[in-house]
Short mmCIF file of C-alpha atoms and ligand atoms in Angstrom, two decimals:
data_model
loop_
_atom_site.label_atom_id
_atom_site.label_comp_id
_atom_site.label_asym_id
_atom_site.label_seq_id
_atom_site.Cartn_x
_atom_site.Cartn_y
_atom_site.Cartn_z
CA UNK A 1 -10.99 -18.42 3.34
CA UNK A 2 -8.05 -16.17 4.27
CA UNK A 3 -7.37 -13.44 6.74
CA UNK A 4 -8.56 -10.06 5.46
CA UNK A 5 -5.77 -7.64 4.52
CA UNK A 6 -6.20 -3.89 4.79
CA UNK A 7 -4.21 -0.94 3.53
CA UNK A 8 -3.79 1.29 6.57
CA UNK A 9 -1.93 4.17 4.97
CA UNK A 10 0.10 5.22 1.96
CA UNK A 11 2.92 7.74 2.06
CA UNK A 12 4.42 9.19 -1.07
CA UNK A 13 6.84 11.76 -2.34
CA UNK A 14 6.58 13.12 -5.87
CA UNK A 15 5.85 12.78 -8.71
CA UNK A 16 8.04 15.10 -10.74
CA UNK A 17 10.41 14.79 -13.70
CA UNK A 18 13.46 15.55 -11.52
CA UNK A 19 14.34 15.44 -7.80
CA UNK A 20 17.73 17.13 -7.66
CA UNK A 21 17.57 17.84 -3.94
CA UNK A 22 17.17 14.31 -2.54
CA UNK A 23 19.19 11.12 -2.82
CA UNK A 24 17.11 8.00 -3.48
CA UNK A 25 17.47 7.06 0.18
CA UNK A 26 16.12 10.44 1.28
CA UNK A 27 13.30 10.10 -1.23
CA UNK A 28 12.33 6.81 0.42
CA UNK A 29 12.71 8.25 3.91
CA UNK A 30 10.38 11.13 2.98
CA UNK A 31 7.65 8.76 1.77
CA UNK A 32 8.11 6.21 4.56
CA UNK A 33 7.97 8.78 7.35
CA UNK A 34 4.67 10.08 5.95
CA UNK A 35 3.22 6.55 5.67
CA UNK A 36 4.18 5.70 9.27
CA UNK A 37 2.91 9.04 10.61
CA UNK A 38 -0.46 8.55 8.92
CA UNK A 39 -0.73 5.03 10.33
CA UNK A 40 0.35 6.20 13.78
CA UNK A 41 3.11 3.61 13.93
CA UNK A 42 6.88 3.52 13.88
CA UNK A 43 8.96 1.16 11.77
CA UNK A 44 9.55 -0.88 14.94
CA UNK A 45 5.90 -1.93 14.79
CA UNK A 46 6.35 -3.42 11.33
CA UNK A 47 6.88 -7.19 11.06
CA UNK A 48 8.25 -7.36 7.52
CA UNK A 49 9.33 -5.04 4.71
CA UNK A 50 9.22 -5.65 0.95
CA UNK A 51 10.82 -3.50 -1.73
CA UNK A 52 10.33 -3.67 -5.49
CA UNK A 53 13.47 -2.68 -7.36
CA UNK A 54 15.66 -3.41 -10.34
CA UNK A 55 19.45 -3.15 -10.05
CA UNK A 56 20.13 -1.41 -13.37
CA UNK A 57 17.63 1.34 -12.54
CA UNK A 58 19.33 1.89 -9.20
CA UNK A 59 22.80 2.16 -10.68
CA UNK A 60 24.43 -0.62 -8.67
CA UNK A 61 24.13 -4.33 -8.14
CA UNK A 62 22.61 -5.92 -4.99
CA UNK A 63 20.26 -2.94 -4.71
CA UNK A 64 18.13 -5.12 -2.42
CA UNK A 65 20.84 -4.69 0.20
CA UNK A 66 20.38 -0.92 0.03
CA UNK A 67 16.68 -0.72 0.80
CA UNK A 68 16.45 -1.14 4.55
CA UNK A 69 17.93 1.78 6.50
CA UNK A 70 15.78 4.52 4.96
CA UNK A 71 12.69 2.43 5.77
CA UNK A 72 13.61 1.81 9.38
CA UNK A 73 14.07 -1.86 8.46
CA UNK A 74 17.57 -2.43 9.86
CA UNK A 75 17.65 -5.71 11.84
CA UNK A 76 14.23 -6.67 10.43
CA UNK A 77 13.04 -9.25 7.90
CA UNK A 78 13.23 -7.54 4.51
CA UNK A 79 13.27 -8.79 0.95
CA UNK A 80 13.20 -7.34 -2.54
CA UNK A 81 10.82 -8.36 -5.26
CA UNK A 82 12.59 -7.90 -8.55
CA UNK A 83 9.30 -6.97 -10.09
CA UNK A 84 6.39 -4.59 -10.15
CA UNK A 85 5.01 -2.76 -7.09
CA UNK A 86 1.74 -4.67 -7.38
CA UNK A 87 3.64 -7.97 -7.24
CA UNK A 88 5.20 -6.75 -3.97
CA UNK A 89 1.70 -5.90 -2.69
CA UNK A 90 0.60 -9.45 -3.53
CA UNK A 91 3.60 -10.74 -1.55
CA UNK A 92 2.63 -8.59 1.42
CA UNK A 93 -0.95 -9.87 1.25
CA UNK A 94 0.28 -13.47 1.26
CA UNK A 95 2.51 -12.84 4.28
CA UNK A 96 -0.40 -11.40 6.21
CA UNK A 97 -2.88 -14.04 5.01
CA UNK A 98 -0.51 -16.79 6.06
CA UNK A 99 -0.20 -15.29 9.52
CA UNK A 100 3.54 -14.73 9.18
CA UNK A 101 3.20 -11.02 9.88
CA UNK A 102 0.52 -8.64 11.08
CA UNK A 103 1.94 -5.39 9.69
CA UNK A 104 3.87 -5.41 6.41
CA UNK A 105 5.34 -2.44 4.52
CA UNK A 106 5.84 -2.24 0.75
CA UNK A 107 8.20 0.29 -0.82
CA UNK A 108 9.32 1.18 -4.31
CA UNK A 109 10.72 4.32 -5.85
CA UNK A 110 11.89 5.88 -9.07
CA UNK A 111 14.93 8.07 -9.37
CA UNK A 112 14.66 7.85 -13.14
CA UNK A 113 16.13 11.33 -13.51
CA UNK A 114 19.47 9.88 -12.39
CA UNK A 115 19.52 7.44 -15.31
CA UNK A 116 21.37 9.09 -18.15
CA UNK A 117 20.50 6.57 -20.89
CA UNK A 118 17.32 4.66 -20.13
CA UNK A 119 17.30 3.14 -23.64
CA UNK A 120 20.46 1.25 -22.74
CA UNK A 121 18.75 -0.32 -19.71
CA UNK A 122 15.81 -1.43 -21.84
CA UNK A 123 18.22 -2.68 -24.52
CA UNK A 124 20.04 -4.73 -21.88
CA UNK A 125 16.69 -6.32 -21.12
CA UNK A 126 16.54 -7.78 -24.63
CA UNK A 127 17.78 -11.24 -25.57
CA UNK A 128 21.39 -10.56 -26.62
CA UNK A 129 21.48 -13.10 -29.43
CA UNK A 130 18.15 -12.63 -31.18
CA UNK A 131 16.91 -9.15 -30.28
CA UNK A 132 19.58 -6.88 -28.86
CA UNK A 133 21.72 -7.58 -31.89
CA UNK A 134 19.22 -5.70 -34.07
CA UNK A 135 20.76 -2.58 -32.45
CA UNK A 136 17.54 -0.55 -32.62
CA UNK A 137 15.45 1.22 -30.02
CA UNK A 138 13.92 -1.23 -27.52
CA UNK A 139 10.61 0.53 -28.22
CA UNK A 140 10.51 -1.68 -31.34
CA UNK A 141 8.83 -4.37 -29.24
CA UNK A 142 6.01 -1.96 -28.39
CA UNK A 143 5.80 -0.88 -32.05
CA UNK A 144 5.28 -4.51 -33.08
CA UNK A 145 2.66 -5.04 -30.38
CA UNK A 146 0.77 -1.87 -31.25
CA UNK A 147 0.70 -2.62 -34.98
CA UNK A 148 -0.67 -6.08 -34.31
CA UNK A 149 -3.15 -4.84 -31.70
CA UNK A 150 -4.57 -2.28 -34.15
CA UNK A 151 -5.04 -5.06 -36.72
CA UNK A 152 -6.88 -7.27 -34.25
CA UNK A 153 -9.05 -4.54 -32.71
CA UNK A 154 -11.08 -1.51 -33.69
CA UNK A 155 -8.38 0.82 -32.33
CA UNK A 156 -6.63 3.29 -34.63
CA UNK A 157 -3.61 5.54 -34.10
CA UNK A 158 -6.08 8.34 -33.42
CA UNK A 159 -7.81 6.38 -30.66
CA UNK A 160 -4.44 5.77 -29.02
CA UNK A 161 -3.57 9.46 -29.34
CA UNK A 162 -6.83 10.30 -27.60
CA UNK A 163 -5.72 8.20 -24.64
CA UNK A 164 -2.68 10.48 -24.33
CA UNK A 165 -4.87 13.58 -24.51
CA UNK A 166 -7.29 12.15 -21.93
CA UNK A 167 -4.64 11.09 -19.43
CA UNK A 168 -2.53 14.22 -19.64
CA UNK A 169 -5.69 16.28 -19.21
CA UNK A 170 -6.73 14.14 -16.22
CA UNK A 171 -3.30 14.82 -14.73
CA UNK A 172 -4.12 18.54 -14.59
CA UNK A 173 -6.54 17.68 -11.75
CA UNK A 174 -3.86 15.72 -9.90
CA UNK A 175 -1.47 17.97 -7.97
CA UNK A 176 0.99 15.05 -7.67
CA UNK A 177 1.20 14.49 -11.43
CA UNK A 178 4.37 15.57 -13.16
CA UNK A 179 3.19 15.72 -16.76
CA UNK A 180 -0.30 17.24 -16.93
CA UNK A 181 -0.86 19.17 -20.15
CA UNK A 182 -3.42 20.29 -22.66
CA UNK A 183 -2.37 18.72 -25.93
CA UNK A 184 -4.19 17.69 -29.09
CA UNK A 185 -4.50 14.43 -30.99
CA UNK A 186 -2.59 16.16 -33.81
CA UNK A 187 0.29 16.94 -31.40
CA UNK A 188 0.57 13.26 -30.48
CA UNK A 189 0.38 12.02 -34.06
CA UNK A 190 2.92 14.61 -35.21
CA UNK A 191 5.47 13.85 -32.50
CA UNK A 192 8.66 11.92 -33.41
CA UNK A 193 7.81 8.50 -34.85
CA UNK A 194 10.11 6.56 -32.51
CA UNK A 195 8.82 3.12 -33.46
CA UNK A 196 5.79 3.70 -35.68
CA UNK A 197 2.97 3.41 -34.74
CA UNK A 198 4.48 4.38 -31.37
CA UNK A 199 5.25 8.12 -31.37
CA UNK A 200 7.21 10.09 -28.77
CA UNK A 201 4.13 11.50 -27.02
CA UNK A 202 2.44 8.10 -26.91
CA UNK A 203 5.22 6.85 -24.59
CA UNK A 204 4.80 7.70 -20.91
CA UNK A 205 7.48 10.18 -19.81
CA UNK A 206 9.25 9.35 -16.55
CA UNK A 207 8.93 10.83 -13.10
CA UNK A 208 10.77 10.50 -9.81
CA UNK A 209 8.93 9.53 -6.67
CA UNK A 210 8.45 7.00 -3.92
CA UNK A 211 5.40 5.21 -2.56
CA UNK A 212 5.26 3.38 0.77
CA UNK A 213 2.22 1.30 1.73
CA UNK A 214 1.42 0.03 5.22
CA UNK A 215 -0.70 -3.13 5.14
CA UNK A 216 -2.13 -4.97 8.12
CA UNK A 217 -4.24 -7.91 9.15
CA UNK A 218 -7.92 -7.01 9.63
CA UNK A 219 -8.12 -6.33 13.37
CA UNK A 220 -4.86 -4.35 13.35
CA UNK A 221 -5.96 -2.45 10.26
CA UNK A 222 -9.23 -1.49 11.94
CA UNK A 223 -7.40 -0.29 15.04
CA UNK A 224 -4.93 1.82 13.03
CA UNK A 225 -7.22 3.32 10.40
CA UNK A 226 -10.78 4.57 10.58
CA UNK A 227 -11.28 3.63 6.92
CA UNK A 228 -8.90 0.94 5.76
CA UNK A 229 -8.98 -0.03 2.11
CA UNK A 230 -9.24 -3.80 1.74
CA UNK A 231 -7.32 -6.02 -0.64
CA UNK A 232 -10.04 -8.05 -2.37
CA UNK A 233 -7.97 -9.90 -4.94
CA UNK A 234 -4.46 -10.22 -6.32
CA UNK A 235 -3.16 -11.80 -9.51
CA UNK A 236 -0.02 -11.86 -11.61
CA UNK A 237 1.29 -13.73 -14.62
CA UNK A 238 4.19 -13.82 -17.05
CA UNK A 239 4.08 -14.96 -20.66
CA UNK A 240 7.00 -16.48 -22.54
CA UNK A 241 10.26 -14.64 -22.00
CA UNK A 242 11.04 -15.41 -25.62
CA UNK A 243 9.81 -12.45 -27.64
CA UNK A 244 9.35 -14.69 -30.68
CA UNK A 245 6.91 -16.99 -28.90
CA UNK A 246 4.35 -14.45 -27.81
CA UNK A 247 0.97 -13.46 -29.21
CA UNK A 248 1.88 -9.95 -30.42
CA UNK A 249 -1.57 -8.39 -30.23
CA UNK A 250 -3.10 -10.09 -27.23
CA UNK A 251 -2.94 -9.03 -23.57
CA UNK A 252 -2.48 -12.61 -22.36
CA UNK A 253 -0.72 -11.88 -19.06
CA UNK A 254 -3.32 -9.21 -18.18
CA UNK A 255 -6.08 -11.73 -18.80
CA UNK A 256 -4.51 -14.44 -16.63
CA UNK A 257 -3.64 -12.02 -13.81
CA UNK A 258 -7.17 -10.61 -13.90
CA UNK A 259 -8.83 -14.03 -13.77
CA UNK A 260 -6.72 -14.89 -10.73
CA UNK A 261 -7.72 -11.66 -8.96
CA UNK A 262 -11.38 -11.84 -10.02
CA UNK A 263 -11.69 -15.36 -8.65
CA UNK A 264 -10.41 -14.26 -5.25
CA UNK A 265 -12.54 -11.09 -5.23
CA UNK A 266 -15.70 -12.78 -6.50
CA UNK A 267 -15.86 -10.52 -9.55
CA UNK A 268 -17.85 -11.94 -12.45
CA UNK A 269 -18.90 -8.80 -14.33
CA UNK A 270 -15.96 -6.39 -13.94
CA UNK A 271 -17.59 -3.49 -15.78
CA UNK A 272 -20.44 -3.49 -13.26
CA UNK A 273 -18.69 -4.55 -10.07
CA UNK A 274 -15.66 -2.25 -10.35
CA UNK A 275 -16.04 1.52 -10.12
CA UNK A 276 -12.69 2.75 -11.40
CA UNK A 277 -9.63 1.45 -13.18
CA UNK A 278 -5.98 2.50 -13.02
CA UNK A 279 -4.34 0.46 -15.74
CA UNK A 280 -1.05 0.31 -17.56
CA UNK A 281 -0.52 3.12 -20.06
CA UNK A 282 3.25 2.94 -20.50
CA UNK A 283 2.33 3.22 -24.17
CA UNK A 284 -1.05 4.76 -25.04
CA UNK A 285 -2.39 1.62 -26.78
CA UNK A 286 -1.69 -0.43 -23.65
CA UNK A 287 -4.61 1.21 -21.83
CA UNK A 288 -7.08 0.07 -24.49
CA UNK A 289 -5.51 -3.37 -24.72
CA UNK A 290 -5.52 -3.72 -20.92
CA UNK A 291 -9.26 -2.98 -20.61
CA UNK A 292 -9.86 -5.83 -23.07
CA UNK A 293 -7.52 -8.18 -21.22
CA UNK A 294 -9.35 -7.31 -18.00
CA UNK A 295 -12.67 -8.18 -19.68
CA UNK A 296 -14.01 -4.74 -18.80
CA UNK A 297 -14.97 -4.49 -22.47
CA UNK A 298 -15.03 -7.19 -25.15
CA UNK A 299 -11.92 -8.10 -27.14
CA UNK A 300 -11.23 -5.37 -29.69
CA UNK A 301 -13.94 -3.08 -28.25
CA UNK A 302 -11.99 -0.66 -26.02
CA UNK A 303 -11.71 1.97 -28.76
CA UNK A 304 -15.50 1.91 -29.04
CA UNK A 305 -15.80 2.49 -25.27
CA UNK A 306 -13.43 5.47 -25.65
CA UNK A 307 -15.56 6.82 -28.53
CA UNK A 308 -18.61 6.67 -26.29
CA UNK A 309 -16.87 8.64 -23.54
CA UNK A 310 -17.03 5.74 -21.10
CA UNK A 311 -13.35 5.97 -20.08
CA UNK A 312 -13.40 9.62 -19.00
CA UNK A 313 -13.74 10.78 -15.38
CA UNK A 314 -17.50 11.15 -15.90
CA UNK A 315 -17.94 7.89 -17.79
CA UNK A 316 -19.14 4.60 -16.36
CA UNK A 317 -15.64 3.07 -16.71
CA UNK A 318 -13.38 5.87 -15.43
CA UNK A 319 -9.85 4.85 -16.40
CA UNK A 320 -6.62 6.49 -15.27
CA UNK A 321 -8.37 9.38 -13.58
CA UNK A 322 -5.03 10.10 -11.88
CA UNK A 323 -3.51 10.87 -15.26
CA UNK A 324 -1.96 7.42 -15.51
CA UNK A 325 1.69 7.03 -16.34
CA UNK A 326 1.23 9.29 -19.36
CA UNK A 327 0.15 12.14 -17.08
CA UNK A 328 1.83 11.36 -13.75
CA UNK A 329 5.05 10.01 -15.24
CA UNK A 330 6.26 6.43 -15.38
CA UNK A 331 7.85 5.42 -12.08
CA UNK A 332 9.84 2.32 -13.08
CA UNK A 333 8.92 -0.56 -10.73
CA UNK A 334 6.94 1.86 -8.53
CA UNK A 335 4.45 2.51 -11.33
CA UNK A 336 1.81 0.15 -9.96
CA UNK A 337 2.22 1.87 -6.59
CA UNK A 338 0.99 5.13 -8.07
CA UNK A 339 -2.01 3.28 -9.53
CA UNK A 340 -2.78 1.74 -6.14
CA UNK A 341 -2.29 5.15 -4.50
CA UNK A 342 -4.97 6.64 -6.75
CA UNK A 343 -7.40 3.89 -5.76
CA UNK A 344 -6.55 4.44 -2.09
CA UNK A 345 -7.16 8.19 -2.36
CA UNK A 346 -10.40 7.68 -4.30
CA UNK A 347 -11.75 4.98 -1.98
CA UNK A 348 -11.01 7.10 1.08
CA UNK A 349 -12.47 10.22 -0.57
CA UNK A 350 -9.20 12.14 -0.51
CA UNK A 351 -8.88 12.62 -4.28
CA UNK A 352 -9.82 16.31 -4.26
CA UNK A 353 -11.19 17.80 -7.45
CA UNK A 354 -10.87 14.50 -9.34
CA UNK A 355 -12.85 12.53 -6.72
CA UNK A 356 -15.26 10.04 -8.32
CA UNK A 357 -18.53 9.90 -6.33
CA UNK A 358 -19.79 6.67 -4.74
CA UNK A 359 -16.72 4.51 -5.23
CA UNK A 360 -16.50 1.13 -3.56
CA UNK A 361 -14.23 -1.07 -5.67
CA UNK A 362 -11.19 -0.19 -7.77
CA UNK A 363 -8.77 -2.15 -9.92
CA UNK A 364 -5.08 -1.46 -10.51
CA UNK A 365 -3.12 -3.22 -13.26
CA UNK A 366 0.51 -2.74 -14.12
CA UNK A 367 2.95 -4.12 -16.68
CA UNK A 368 6.73 -4.27 -16.32
CA UNK A 369 7.40 -2.62 -19.68
CA UNK A 370 9.37 -3.77 -22.73
CA UNK A 371 10.47 -6.42 -23.29
CA UNK A 372 8.54 -8.11 -20.49
CA UNK A 373 5.17 -9.81 -20.53
CA UNK A 374 4.52 -9.60 -16.82
CA UNK A 375 1.29 -8.08 -15.55
CA UNK A 376 -0.14 -7.76 -12.07
CA UNK A 377 -3.65 -6.92 -10.92
CA UNK A 378 -4.84 -5.77 -7.48
CA UNK A 379 -8.51 -5.23 -6.62
CA UNK A 380 -9.34 -3.10 -3.59
CA UNK A 381 -12.55 -2.03 -1.88
CA UNK A 382 -13.63 0.21 0.97
CA UNK A 383 -16.30 -2.03 2.48
CA UNK B 1 7.23 14.15 9.64
CA UNK B 2 9.80 13.93 6.90
CA UNK B 3 12.45 16.62 6.49
CA UNK B 4 12.45 20.02 8.10
CA UNK B 5 15.57 21.14 6.32
CA UNK B 6 15.45 21.46 2.57
CA UNK B 7 17.72 22.84 -0.09
CA UNK B 8 16.46 26.27 -0.99
CA UNK B 9 19.10 27.36 -3.50
CA UNK B 10 19.72 25.16 -6.50
CA UNK B 11 23.39 26.06 -6.55
CA UNK B 12 23.68 23.98 -3.37
CA UNK B 13 22.61 20.82 -5.21
CA UNK B 14 25.45 18.50 -6.04
CA UNK B 15 25.78 15.22 -7.95
CA UNK B 16 28.43 13.37 -9.92
CA UNK B 17 28.43 11.15 -12.97
CA UNK B 18 29.31 7.46 -12.99
CA UNK B 19 28.94 4.29 -15.00
CA UNK B 20 28.94 0.52 -14.62
CA UNK B 21 31.56 -0.95 -16.97
CA UNK B 22 30.76 -4.66 -17.10
CA UNK B 23 31.49 -7.05 -19.94
CA UNK B 24 29.87 -10.35 -20.85
CA UNK B 25 30.18 -13.36 -23.07
CA UNK B 26 26.84 -14.68 -24.29
CA UNK B 27 26.45 -18.38 -25.02
CA UNK B 28 24.31 -19.31 -28.03
CA UNK B 29 23.46 -22.68 -26.52
CA UNK B 30 22.52 -25.90 -28.31
CA UNK B 31 19.55 -24.40 -30.12
CA UNK B 32 21.17 -21.10 -31.07
CA UNK B 33 24.31 -22.82 -32.27
CA UNK B 34 22.40 -25.11 -34.63
CA UNK B 35 20.18 -22.28 -35.88
CA UNK B 36 23.05 -19.93 -36.73
CA UNK B 37 25.27 -22.69 -38.10
CA UNK B 38 22.54 -23.67 -40.58
CA UNK B 39 22.27 -20.05 -41.69
CA UNK B 40 26.02 -19.60 -41.96
CA UNK B 41 26.82 -22.85 -43.78
CA UNK B 42 23.70 -23.53 -45.83
CA UNK B 43 21.70 -20.30 -45.91
CA UNK B 44 18.78 -22.17 -44.33
CA UNK B 45 16.46 -21.89 -41.39
CA UNK B 46 16.00 -24.79 -39.02
CA UNK B 47 13.56 -25.24 -36.18
CA UNK B 48 12.46 -27.75 -33.59
CA UNK B 49 9.19 -29.63 -33.65
CA UNK B 50 7.17 -30.64 -30.62
CA UNK B 51 5.06 -33.59 -31.71
CA UNK B 52 3.00 -33.52 -28.54
CA UNK B 53 1.89 -29.89 -29.12
CA UNK B 54 2.30 -30.00 -32.92
CA UNK B 55 4.27 -26.78 -32.72
CA UNK B 56 7.35 -25.78 -34.71
CA UNK B 57 9.73 -23.29 -33.15
CA UNK B 58 12.02 -21.24 -35.39
CA UNK B 59 13.98 -19.60 -33.82
CA UNK B 60 14.28 -22.96 -32.15
CA UNK B 61 14.39 -24.11 -28.57
CA UNK B 62 15.59 -27.51 -27.37
CA UNK B 63 12.63 -27.73 -25.04
CA UNK B 64 8.96 -27.04 -25.56
CA UNK B 65 7.75 -24.10 -23.46
CA UNK B 66 4.21 -25.44 -23.67
CA UNK B 67 4.64 -29.07 -22.55
CA UNK B 68 8.26 -29.08 -21.28
CA UNK B 69 9.27 -31.94 -23.64
CA UNK B 70 12.87 -32.17 -24.80
CA UNK B 71 13.11 -31.25 -28.50
CA UNK B 72 16.81 -31.96 -28.84
CA UNK B 73 16.29 -34.64 -31.48
CA UNK B 74 13.41 -33.18 -33.44
CA UNK B 75 14.98 -30.77 -35.88
CA UNK B 76 13.17 -29.69 -39.03
CA UNK B 77 14.15 -27.53 -41.98
CA UNK B 78 12.09 -24.49 -42.91
CA UNK B 79 11.90 -22.42 -46.08
CA UNK B 80 13.35 -18.91 -46.01
CA UNK B 81 9.92 -17.38 -46.60
CA UNK B 82 7.31 -16.25 -44.13
CA UNK B 83 4.41 -13.94 -43.31
CA UNK B 84 4.60 -10.53 -41.58
CA UNK B 85 2.60 -10.77 -38.35
CA UNK B 86 3.49 -7.28 -37.07
CA UNK B 87 5.87 -4.53 -38.11
CA UNK B 88 7.24 -1.22 -36.88
CA UNK B 89 9.35 1.57 -38.36
CA UNK B 90 12.07 2.63 -35.93
CA UNK B 91 14.02 5.87 -36.05
CA UNK B 92 16.41 5.42 -33.13
CA UNK B 93 19.22 3.06 -32.26
CA UNK B 94 19.55 0.99 -29.10
CA UNK B 95 20.99 3.97 -27.23
CA UNK B 96 18.20 6.33 -28.29
CA UNK B 97 20.26 8.13 -30.94
CA UNK B 98 18.63 8.96 -34.24
CA UNK B 99 19.33 6.45 -37.03
CA UNK B 100 20.65 7.71 -40.37
CA UNK B 101 17.48 6.42 -41.97
CA UNK B 102 14.38 4.71 -40.53
CA UNK B 103 14.48 0.93 -40.34
CA UNK B 104 11.61 -1.52 -40.61
CA UNK B 105 11.51 -4.30 -38.04
CA UNK B 106 8.99 -7.11 -38.40
CA UNK B 107 7.79 -10.21 -36.59
CA UNK B 108 7.84 -12.83 -39.34
CA UNK B 109 6.19 -16.22 -39.05
CA UNK B 110 8.36 -18.48 -41.20
CA UNK B 111 6.29 -20.78 -43.41
CA UNK B 112 5.63 -23.86 -41.33
CA UNK B 113 6.61 -22.28 -38.01
CA UNK B 114 4.24 -21.39 -35.17
CA UNK B 115 6.32 -18.67 -33.55
CA UNK B 116 7.80 -15.56 -35.16
CA UNK B 117 11.29 -14.42 -36.08
CA UNK B 118 12.12 -10.76 -35.54
CA UNK B 119 14.27 -9.14 -38.21
CA UNK B 120 14.68 -6.20 -40.58
CA UNK B 121 12.65 -5.62 -43.73
CA UNK B 122 14.38 -3.99 -46.71
CA UNK B 123 13.74 -0.21 -46.94
CA UNK B 124 12.74 -0.67 -50.56
CA UNK B 125 9.68 -2.67 -49.50
CA UNK B 126 8.19 -0.13 -47.13
CA UNK B 127 5.57 1.12 -49.59
CA UNK B 128 4.14 -2.35 -50.20
CA UNK B 129 4.52 -3.64 -46.67
CA UNK B 130 1.44 -4.66 -44.72
CA UNK B 131 0.60 -7.17 -42.04
CA UNK B 132 0.06 -10.43 -43.90
CA UNK B 133 2.69 -9.68 -46.55
CA UNK B 134 4.73 -12.68 -47.72
CA UNK B 135 8.46 -12.08 -47.39
CA UNK B 136 11.69 -13.94 -48.01
CA UNK B 137 15.06 -13.78 -46.33
CA UNK B 138 18.05 -12.29 -48.13
CA UNK B 139 21.22 -13.86 -46.77
CA UNK B 140 24.63 -12.24 -46.91
CA UNK B 141 27.14 -13.84 -49.30
CA UNK B 142 28.44 -17.03 -47.70
CA UNK B 143 31.97 -15.80 -47.07
CA UNK B 144 30.67 -12.78 -45.16
CA UNK B 145 28.48 -14.85 -42.84
CA UNK B 146 29.68 -15.14 -39.26
CA UNK B 147 26.95 -17.12 -37.53
CA UNK B 148 25.07 -14.12 -36.16
CA UNK B 149 21.72 -12.41 -36.75
CA UNK B 150 23.45 -10.15 -39.28
CA UNK B 151 24.07 -13.12 -41.61
CA UNK B 152 20.56 -12.29 -42.78
CA UNK B 153 20.74 -8.93 -44.54
CA UNK B 154 16.98 -8.45 -44.23
CA UNK B 155 13.70 -9.85 -45.50
CA UNK B 156 12.07 -8.50 -48.65
CA UNK B 157 8.66 -8.94 -50.25
CA UNK B 158 8.67 -12.43 -51.77
CA UNK B 159 8.52 -12.81 -55.53
CA UNK B 160 5.38 -14.91 -56.01
ZN1 ZN C 1 5.12 -29.34 -26.50
#
């Protein structure tokens, strides 16, 4: 129905808890120059550029005006998606599918280490009248969601803690991950109860980094890359922006975004047609909830899949093999970019010791964090 | 590709601190004004009713997010009791600083409403608190009420 869109290359810098040597512009330049070098192009060959960024995280307003020079996008069409990396990827795919551009670049970065009080940014994201005025940690929204999710599913606090253990262990096999560690379920459960049942170690720590993706229309992609990774489906959705009006335990936006992407990709049985999953794990329970929203397992059944070892690197539903955000570090709006990067590396057999054999199709899903209900899904394949 | 020159001594790394001092005035709007005025004057909850969807919103909205109907003229009164749909125990304030004592925050579905209201639960109820618990609002004395969320002290387990 549409033109085929391929990922030609991905360049990245990071991902580590601090980057004291580079400004955010230099961080972007480092990633972009690698992406262009791998694609064998210069920024002059690019038709359009898209950035995903959020002003408060950047430390100034109109941050969209500050994204072009370090990408080589001066005097070029460029726009910012005030949203998740995967939403920017969907925008790039639409531009190429519509014939508006043949080569499109997507960029997003995190210089989270420059933010001195992240809680304040999240608090500013809350409704000032009804929610911010409670004057408590913005993680309360995740605490409410997790408590409800545990009631509606078979998941316990221990299951969620095991997600942390799994992902931080997976991160030990990812040289780009900033937070790999051997920890125990007891460590997670005993960490500060920030917003019970959410504990300190069940919240993804942050990392700095930048990811730049070069996408192209099929014939260009084939000429630039020997093994492009193809975009098979994209989807995104947002629930009510009113906290009070949402279904606290249900991954509604994940479900809608997934259905949109599955329809485009022709996926009817995700657990059999998709080989690996990089899903949101900003909070440990989110990974379990996401797999249910994605219909990879039945509603309430993700904990059971974890019990059976299906979510590990050797399982039949390998999830967050990269280490996820819990192991790599949360990258603000670039988080979905890291998830897509893992799929790209796996599908091009560049994932080193964590390479999953015989991979053809992967799914990335990201969420914009509290207090949002926005999710995006991208499905990619190497055939 | 990328940089050839890199900092090799961390004493060469420099940065400076800054902040964004911006101030706002937040408008309660038609719905918020009516909701908080009812609490302040009468110690009551009000909501809006969408007949088309048969949904009651409290906290209210003057439009229905499901069918887009105007709900400006469809106000209903609700009791000050409700059911705990979800709850969390927080230990930090909105800036990430430790609170003097943990605080319980709950999503409470007021009796008759279809959405939830997010507020505090009294510390004294923490032992008996569970999802599904029936709670009631404790309002501040009338002369202390200012038309804000804090006009409700907290919710506590309802006396049945
Ligand atoms: Zn309606």
